[in-house]
């Protein structure tokens, strides 16, 4: 009788062990922000400076003593470099045109990545390509990399050095940056379904990857998050895309930053979800997820029940800074009060600290590249072409 009970207990133990393994190998589950972030500080912002002629709704990139203001209007110069302390104009970032040292004419640029030595411009336009007598939308990979020192020193545009990465024509590039070793890292969205079908035999499988590295040893392709990282994305709920395509779209449209030549961190579009990627191993290292993914707009987009999303992402050698906006409580959701906070992680995605930001209006929060502070760009009520800047230091 005792042997029989021991056998039953052994079977029960094996069942528990197998169940535990199933949970560990499952996609990342939603975590509790309050439980993760036990160190919380309420931030008080103070008036910092007024910038005449700089619009708050343009993209601001604060790089130490430099300020890049990006105008995404394809009919204007793409952006301007200023002295952040004085507001003095230093140079035009780039002009539109057909020359190698210019950006494609009348094309808006979706993303601009700034590194220690370079500025990378990624276009947002698609062009029509004829495949089997059909017009198929194709992303124009007119990506250009400029030396930052040429812009700071106001070198004439025609004399600036430019790197033009040679991407395969069949690859769509949504975002790109350059590593210290000169390798180009590109994030790829899923290709157009018609293009994928018509060129199926000619393609090499890179459409099944989400990240491409163009280095001295050639081109390598990597997968990042598997499709099952989106378990709630169910076609029966109105979704129009498979979990895999949804993952690629959300990954490509999100934010990412790199550290040195070996690491990157990604913030998934429309979510509070992060993961780190190791270029050496070609694998995802850690994942943090605080939102449940839901289909929106008839299944064309994804979001979550709290509207939480990472709106700004910056990194240092030791920390990852995430500016997150949305509803942080059911009370916020009921009152439709959109709030913001800065969440700090280490590179293992261990939560370090949360900075709660005050609810301010008619403006936008942003974080400098070094993560040392948080700024609020407020539209001047008397002159909407001017910006009132508020600041609070972030002490970890």
Short mmCIF file of N, CA and C in Angstrom, two decimals, residues 1 38 44 86 134-135 158-159 168 170 219 225 259 266 277 292 310 313 320 337 376:
data_model
loop_
_atom_site.label_atom_id
_atom_site.label_comp_id
_atom_site.label_asym_id
_atom_site.label_seq_id
_atom_site.Cartn_x
_atom_site.Cartn_y
_atom_site.Cartn_z
N UNK A 1 0.83 -1.21 0.00
CA UNK A 1 0.00 0.00 0.00
C UNK A 1 0.86 1.25 0.00
N UNK A 38 9.35 49.41 -6.53
CA UNK A 38 9.10 49.76 -5.12
C UNK A 38 9.70 51.11 -4.76
N UNK A 44 9.25 67.19 -9.46
CA UNK A 44 8.77 68.57 -9.56
C UNK A 44 9.60 69.30 -10.61
N UNK A 86 22.37 78.12 -25.17
CA UNK A 86 22.10 79.50 -25.61
C UNK A 86 20.95 79.60 -26.60
N UNK A 134 2.31 44.02 -61.95
CA UNK A 134 1.51 44.61 -60.89
C UNK A 134 2.35 45.63 -60.13
N UNK A 135 1.68 46.71 -59.68
CA UNK A 135 2.37 47.71 -58.88
C UNK A 135 2.31 47.31 -57.41
N UNK A 158 27.40 70.36 -49.10
CA UNK A 158 28.04 69.65 -50.21
C UNK A 158 29.39 69.04 -49.84
N UNK A 159 29.97 69.50 -48.74
CA UNK A 159 31.29 68.99 -48.32
C UNK A 159 31.19 67.96 -47.20
N UNK A 168 19.82 45.23 -49.53
CA UNK A 168 19.15 44.53 -50.63
C UNK A 168 17.84 45.21 -50.99
N UNK A 170 15.04 44.07 -51.87
CA UNK A 170 13.83 43.40 -51.40
C UNK A 170 13.60 43.58 -49.90
N UNK A 219 26.17 40.48 -44.51
CA UNK A 219 24.85 40.71 -43.93
C UNK A 219 24.43 39.49 -43.12
N UNK A 225 11.69 38.65 -31.28
CA UNK A 225 10.62 38.01 -30.50
C UNK A 225 9.84 37.03 -31.36
N UNK A 259 23.84 49.72 -27.14
CA UNK A 259 24.95 49.97 -26.21
C UNK A 259 26.19 49.29 -26.76
N UNK A 266 14.79 47.11 -27.06
CA UNK A 266 13.65 47.43 -27.91
C UNK A 266 12.42 47.72 -27.05
N UNK A 277 18.52 42.54 -26.63
CA UNK A 277 19.02 41.64 -27.66
C UNK A 277 20.54 41.68 -27.68
N UNK A 292 -1.25 43.96 -21.66
CA UNK A 292 -1.86 42.89 -22.44
C UNK A 292 -2.17 43.43 -23.82
N UNK A 310 5.48 53.31 -24.64
CA UNK A 310 6.77 53.96 -24.44
C UNK A 310 6.92 55.04 -25.51
N UNK A 313 12.77 56.60 -25.43
CA UNK A 313 13.68 55.56 -24.92
C UNK A 313 15.11 56.05 -25.08
N UNK A 320 18.66 51.97 -18.58
CA UNK A 320 17.69 52.16 -19.66
C UNK A 320 16.58 53.05 -19.11
N UNK A 337 -7.62 60.30 -17.86
CA UNK A 337 -6.49 61.16 -17.52
C UNK A 337 -5.19 60.48 -17.94
N UNK A 376 9.96 69.18 -20.11
CA UNK A 376 8.61 69.35 -20.65
C UNK A 376 8.62 70.54 -21.59
#
